[in-house]
C-alpha positions as YAML, in Angstrom:
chain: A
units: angstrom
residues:
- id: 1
  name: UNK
  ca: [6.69, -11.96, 2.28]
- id: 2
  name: UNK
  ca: [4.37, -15.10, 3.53]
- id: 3
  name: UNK
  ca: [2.16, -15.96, 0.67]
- id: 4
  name: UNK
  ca: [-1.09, -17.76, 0.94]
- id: 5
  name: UNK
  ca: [-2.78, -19.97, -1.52]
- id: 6
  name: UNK
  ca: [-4.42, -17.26, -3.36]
- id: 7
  name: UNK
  ca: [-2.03, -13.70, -3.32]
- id: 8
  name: UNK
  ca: [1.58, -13.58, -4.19]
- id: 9
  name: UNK
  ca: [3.58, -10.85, -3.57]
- id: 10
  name: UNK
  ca: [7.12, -10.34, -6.11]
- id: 11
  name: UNK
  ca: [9.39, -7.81, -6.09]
- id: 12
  name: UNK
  ca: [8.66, -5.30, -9.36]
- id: 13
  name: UNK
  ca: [11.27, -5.57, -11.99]
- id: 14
  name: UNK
  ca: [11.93, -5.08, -15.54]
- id: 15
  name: UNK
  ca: [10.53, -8.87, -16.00]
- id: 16
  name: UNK
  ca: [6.90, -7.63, -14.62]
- id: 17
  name: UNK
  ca: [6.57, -4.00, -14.70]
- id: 18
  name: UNK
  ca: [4.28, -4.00, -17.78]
- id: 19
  name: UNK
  ca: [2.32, -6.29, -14.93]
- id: 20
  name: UNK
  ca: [2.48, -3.32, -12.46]
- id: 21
  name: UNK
  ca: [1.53, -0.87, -15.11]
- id: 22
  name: UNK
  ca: [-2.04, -2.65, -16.02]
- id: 23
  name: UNK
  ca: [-2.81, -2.43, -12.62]
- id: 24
  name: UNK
  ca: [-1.58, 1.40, -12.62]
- id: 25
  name: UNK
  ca: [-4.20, 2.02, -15.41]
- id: 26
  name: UNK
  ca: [-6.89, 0.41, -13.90]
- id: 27
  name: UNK
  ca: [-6.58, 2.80, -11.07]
- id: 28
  name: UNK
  ca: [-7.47, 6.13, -13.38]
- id: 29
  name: UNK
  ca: [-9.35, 7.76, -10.96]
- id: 30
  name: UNK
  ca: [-6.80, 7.73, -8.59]
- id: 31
  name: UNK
  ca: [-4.34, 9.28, -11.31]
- id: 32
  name: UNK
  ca: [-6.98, 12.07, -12.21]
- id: 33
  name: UNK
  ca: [-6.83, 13.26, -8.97]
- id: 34
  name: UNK
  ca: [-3.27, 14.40, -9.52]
- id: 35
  name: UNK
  ca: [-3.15, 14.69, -12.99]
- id: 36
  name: UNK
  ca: [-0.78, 11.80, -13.85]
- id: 37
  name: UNK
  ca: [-1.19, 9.25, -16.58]
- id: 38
  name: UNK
  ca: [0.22, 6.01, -16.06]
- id: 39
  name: UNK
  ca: [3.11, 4.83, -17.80]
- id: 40
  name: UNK
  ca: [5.96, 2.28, -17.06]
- id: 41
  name: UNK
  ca: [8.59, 5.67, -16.30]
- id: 42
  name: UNK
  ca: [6.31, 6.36, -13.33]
- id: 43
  name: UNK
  ca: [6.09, 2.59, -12.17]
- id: 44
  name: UNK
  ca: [9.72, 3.07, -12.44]
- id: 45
  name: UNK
  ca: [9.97, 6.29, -10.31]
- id: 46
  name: UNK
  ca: [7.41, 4.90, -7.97]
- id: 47
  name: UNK
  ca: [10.05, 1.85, -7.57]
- id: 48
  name: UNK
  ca: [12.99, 4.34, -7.33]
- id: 49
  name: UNK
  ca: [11.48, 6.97, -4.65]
- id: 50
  name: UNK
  ca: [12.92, 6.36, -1.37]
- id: 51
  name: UNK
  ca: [13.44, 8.66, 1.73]
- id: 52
  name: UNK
  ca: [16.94, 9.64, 1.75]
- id: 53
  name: UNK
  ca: [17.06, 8.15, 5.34]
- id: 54
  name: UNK
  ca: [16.42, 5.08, 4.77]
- id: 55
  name: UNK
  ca: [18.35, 1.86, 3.44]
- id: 56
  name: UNK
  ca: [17.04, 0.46, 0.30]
- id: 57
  name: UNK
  ca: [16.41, -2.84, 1.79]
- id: 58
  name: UNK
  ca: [13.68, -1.22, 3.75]
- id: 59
  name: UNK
  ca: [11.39, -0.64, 0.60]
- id: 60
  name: UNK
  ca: [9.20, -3.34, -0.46]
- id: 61
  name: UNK
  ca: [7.73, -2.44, -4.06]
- id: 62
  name: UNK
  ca: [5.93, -5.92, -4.96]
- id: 63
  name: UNK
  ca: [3.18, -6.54, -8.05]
- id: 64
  name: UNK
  ca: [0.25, -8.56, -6.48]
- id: 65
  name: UNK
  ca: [-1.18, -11.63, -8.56]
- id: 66
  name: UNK
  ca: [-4.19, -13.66, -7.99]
- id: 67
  name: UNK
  ca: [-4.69, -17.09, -9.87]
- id: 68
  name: UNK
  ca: [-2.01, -15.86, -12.07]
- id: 69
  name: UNK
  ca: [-3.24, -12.30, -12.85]
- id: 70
  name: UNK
  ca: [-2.04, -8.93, -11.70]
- id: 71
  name: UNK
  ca: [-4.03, -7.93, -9.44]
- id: 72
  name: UNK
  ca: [-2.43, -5.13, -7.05]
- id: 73
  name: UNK
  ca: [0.80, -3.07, -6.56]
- id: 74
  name: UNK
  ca: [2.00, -2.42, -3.29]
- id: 75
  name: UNK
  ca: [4.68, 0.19, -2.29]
- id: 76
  name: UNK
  ca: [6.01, -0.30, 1.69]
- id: 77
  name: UNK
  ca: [8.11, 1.57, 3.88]
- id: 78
  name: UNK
  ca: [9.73, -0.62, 6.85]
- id: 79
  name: UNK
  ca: [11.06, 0.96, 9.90]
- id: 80
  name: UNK
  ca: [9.48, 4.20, 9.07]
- id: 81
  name: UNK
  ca: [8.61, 6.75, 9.90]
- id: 82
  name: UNK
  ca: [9.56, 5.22, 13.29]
- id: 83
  name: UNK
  ca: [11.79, 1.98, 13.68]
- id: 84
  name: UNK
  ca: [8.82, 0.18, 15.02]
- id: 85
  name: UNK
  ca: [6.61, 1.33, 12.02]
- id: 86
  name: UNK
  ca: [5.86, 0.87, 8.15]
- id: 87
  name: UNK
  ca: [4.52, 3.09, 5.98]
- id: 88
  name: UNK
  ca: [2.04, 2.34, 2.93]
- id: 89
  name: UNK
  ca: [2.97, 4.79, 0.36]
- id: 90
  name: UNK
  ca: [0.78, 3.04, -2.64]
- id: 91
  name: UNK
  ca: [-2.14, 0.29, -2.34]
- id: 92
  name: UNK
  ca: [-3.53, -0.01, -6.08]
- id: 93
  name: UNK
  ca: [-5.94, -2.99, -6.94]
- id: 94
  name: UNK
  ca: [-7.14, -4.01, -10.38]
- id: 95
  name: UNK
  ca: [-10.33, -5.45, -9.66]
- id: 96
  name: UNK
  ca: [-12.52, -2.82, -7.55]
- id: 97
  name: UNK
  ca: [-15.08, -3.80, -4.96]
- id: 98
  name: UNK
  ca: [-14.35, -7.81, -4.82]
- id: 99
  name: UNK
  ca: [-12.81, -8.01, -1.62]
- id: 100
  name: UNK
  ca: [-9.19, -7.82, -2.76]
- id: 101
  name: UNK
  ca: [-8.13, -4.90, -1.15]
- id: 102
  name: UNK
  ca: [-8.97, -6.34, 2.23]
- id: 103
  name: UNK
  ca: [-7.62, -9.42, 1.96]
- id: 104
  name: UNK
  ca: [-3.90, -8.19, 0.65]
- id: 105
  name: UNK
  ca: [-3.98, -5.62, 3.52]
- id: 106
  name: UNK
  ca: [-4.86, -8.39, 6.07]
- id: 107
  name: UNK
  ca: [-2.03, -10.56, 4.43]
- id: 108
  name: UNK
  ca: [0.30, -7.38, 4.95]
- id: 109
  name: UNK
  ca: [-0.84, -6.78, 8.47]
- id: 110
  name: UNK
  ca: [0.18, -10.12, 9.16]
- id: 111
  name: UNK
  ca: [3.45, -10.17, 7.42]
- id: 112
  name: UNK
  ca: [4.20, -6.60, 9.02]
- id: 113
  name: UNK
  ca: [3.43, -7.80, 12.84]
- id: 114
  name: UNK
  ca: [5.28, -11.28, 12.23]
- id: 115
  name: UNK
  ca: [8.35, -8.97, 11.36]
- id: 116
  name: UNK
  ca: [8.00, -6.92, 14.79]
- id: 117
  name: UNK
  ca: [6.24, -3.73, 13.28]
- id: 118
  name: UNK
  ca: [3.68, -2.47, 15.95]
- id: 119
  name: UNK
  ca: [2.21, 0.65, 13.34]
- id: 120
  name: UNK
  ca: [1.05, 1.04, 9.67]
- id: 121
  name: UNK
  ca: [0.82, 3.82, 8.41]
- id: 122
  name: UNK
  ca: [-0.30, 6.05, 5.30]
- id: 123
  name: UNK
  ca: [-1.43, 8.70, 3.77]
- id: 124
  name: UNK
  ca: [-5.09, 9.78, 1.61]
- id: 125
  name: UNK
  ca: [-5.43, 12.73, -0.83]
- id: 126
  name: UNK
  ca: [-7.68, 14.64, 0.95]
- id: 127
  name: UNK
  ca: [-10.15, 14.46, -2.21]
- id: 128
  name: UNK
  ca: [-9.88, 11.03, -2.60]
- id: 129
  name: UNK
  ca: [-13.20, 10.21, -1.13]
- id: 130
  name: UNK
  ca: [-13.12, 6.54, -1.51]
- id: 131
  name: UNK
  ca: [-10.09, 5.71, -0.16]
- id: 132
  name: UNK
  ca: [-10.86, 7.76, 2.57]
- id: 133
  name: UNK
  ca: [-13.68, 5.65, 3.40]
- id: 134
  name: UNK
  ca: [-12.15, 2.15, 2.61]
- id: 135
  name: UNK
  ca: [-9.12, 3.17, 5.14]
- id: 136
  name: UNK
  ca: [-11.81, 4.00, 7.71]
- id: 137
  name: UNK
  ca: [-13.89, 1.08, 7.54]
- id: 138
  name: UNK
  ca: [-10.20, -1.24, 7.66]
- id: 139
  name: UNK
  ca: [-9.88, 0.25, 11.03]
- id: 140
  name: UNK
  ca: [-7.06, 3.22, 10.39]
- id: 141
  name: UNK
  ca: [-7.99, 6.54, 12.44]
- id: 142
  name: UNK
  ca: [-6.51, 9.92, 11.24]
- id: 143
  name: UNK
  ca: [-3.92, 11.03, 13.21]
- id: 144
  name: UNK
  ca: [-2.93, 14.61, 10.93]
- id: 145
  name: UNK
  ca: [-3.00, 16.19, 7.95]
- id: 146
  name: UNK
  ca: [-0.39, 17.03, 5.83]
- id: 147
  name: UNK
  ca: [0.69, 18.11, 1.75]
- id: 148
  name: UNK
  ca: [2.41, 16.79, -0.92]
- id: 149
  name: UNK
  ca: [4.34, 18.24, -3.86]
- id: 150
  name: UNK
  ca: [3.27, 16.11, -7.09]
- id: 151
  name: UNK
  ca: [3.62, 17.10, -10.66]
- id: 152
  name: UNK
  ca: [4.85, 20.15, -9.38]
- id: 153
  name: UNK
  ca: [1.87, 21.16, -7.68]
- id: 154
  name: UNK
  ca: [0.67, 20.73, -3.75]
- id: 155
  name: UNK
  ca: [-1.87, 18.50, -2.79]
- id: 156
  name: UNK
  ca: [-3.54, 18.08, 1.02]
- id: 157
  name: UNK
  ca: [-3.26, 14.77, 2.73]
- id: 158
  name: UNK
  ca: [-5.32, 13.39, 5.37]
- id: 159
  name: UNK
  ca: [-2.92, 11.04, 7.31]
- id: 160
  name: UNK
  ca: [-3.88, 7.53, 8.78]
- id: 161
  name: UNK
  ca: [-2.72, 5.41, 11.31]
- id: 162
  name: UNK
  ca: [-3.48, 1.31, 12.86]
- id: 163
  name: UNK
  ca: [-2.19, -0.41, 15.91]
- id: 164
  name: UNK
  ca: [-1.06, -3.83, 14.39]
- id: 165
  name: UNK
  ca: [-1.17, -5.05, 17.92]
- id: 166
  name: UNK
  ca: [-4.72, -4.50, 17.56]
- id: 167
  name: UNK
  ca: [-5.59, -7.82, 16.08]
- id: 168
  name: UNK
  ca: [-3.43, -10.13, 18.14]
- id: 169
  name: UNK
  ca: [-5.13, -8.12, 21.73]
- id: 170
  name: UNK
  ca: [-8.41, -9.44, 20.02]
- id: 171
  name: UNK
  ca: [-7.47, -13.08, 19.38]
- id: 172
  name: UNK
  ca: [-6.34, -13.06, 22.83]
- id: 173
  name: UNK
  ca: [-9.17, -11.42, 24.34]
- id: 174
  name: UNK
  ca: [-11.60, -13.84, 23.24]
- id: 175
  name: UNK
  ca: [-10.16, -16.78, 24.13]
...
């Protein structure tokens, strides 16, 4: 992963998971929505669920830091669902509504289209109202719905989609 000046991206490991876990708990509202608490076993399944499809190498669990503090855990699917494609299966930030969010999803758009992807895509728990809007306003459309079996109980989810090319059409349409 390309880091910048102010967000590094490492893979999680036994070293930093207590890392990834304060960031987990700092997301609570997200948990309550599917009745999970937090704990370093499910930063440790999160890091261990993989399609059966795919090749390890292809998931990218990192821990975020800024200036030195955790700051966000990301969970990435490459080549999937579709070889040109990725798939964002967590985004978690410590520090709400400071512009951090934005800026490690640009810094993953970038990464993602430097590697060849073309698509990112995720998915929203349909009651999850502000994700729902901060997906929308980084310029991901719906394109379906689906569930989810969690905790051993099914959940609806709004799926989202974004044309990486997007960006690079722009710089090139306004030169």
């Amino acid at each position: 992963m390309k880091q910048t000046s102010a967000y590094h991206f490492e893979k999680i490991t036994p070293h930093n998971q207590k890392d990834a876990l304060a960031v987990y708990r700092q997301n609570l509202d997200y948990f309550a929505l599917t009745a999970e608490i937090p704990s370093l076993a499910s930063v440790a399944q999160d890091q261990a669920t993989c399609p059966p499809q795919l090749d390890l190498e292809q998931k990218h669990f990192f821990l975020v830091t800024f200036e030195n503090r955790p700051m966000a855990v990301v969970d990435l699917l490459t080549g999937y669902p579709e070889d040109a494609s990725s798939y964002l299966g967590l985004l978690l930030i410590a520090e709400h509504r400071q512009g951090h969010g934005q800026k490690i999803l640009a810094q993953l758009e970038d990464w993602l289209r430097d590697q060849g992807f073309q698509r990112l895509e995720l998915g929203v728990l349909e009651h999850n109202v502000g994700a729902l809007a901060f997906w929308t306003a980084q310029g991901f459309r719906t394109c379906g719905k689906s569930s989810i079996l969690l905790n051993q109980q099914s959940y609806n989810v709004i799926k989202f989609a974004k044309n990486l090319a997007d960006k690079k059409q722009r710089r090139y349409d306004n030169s």
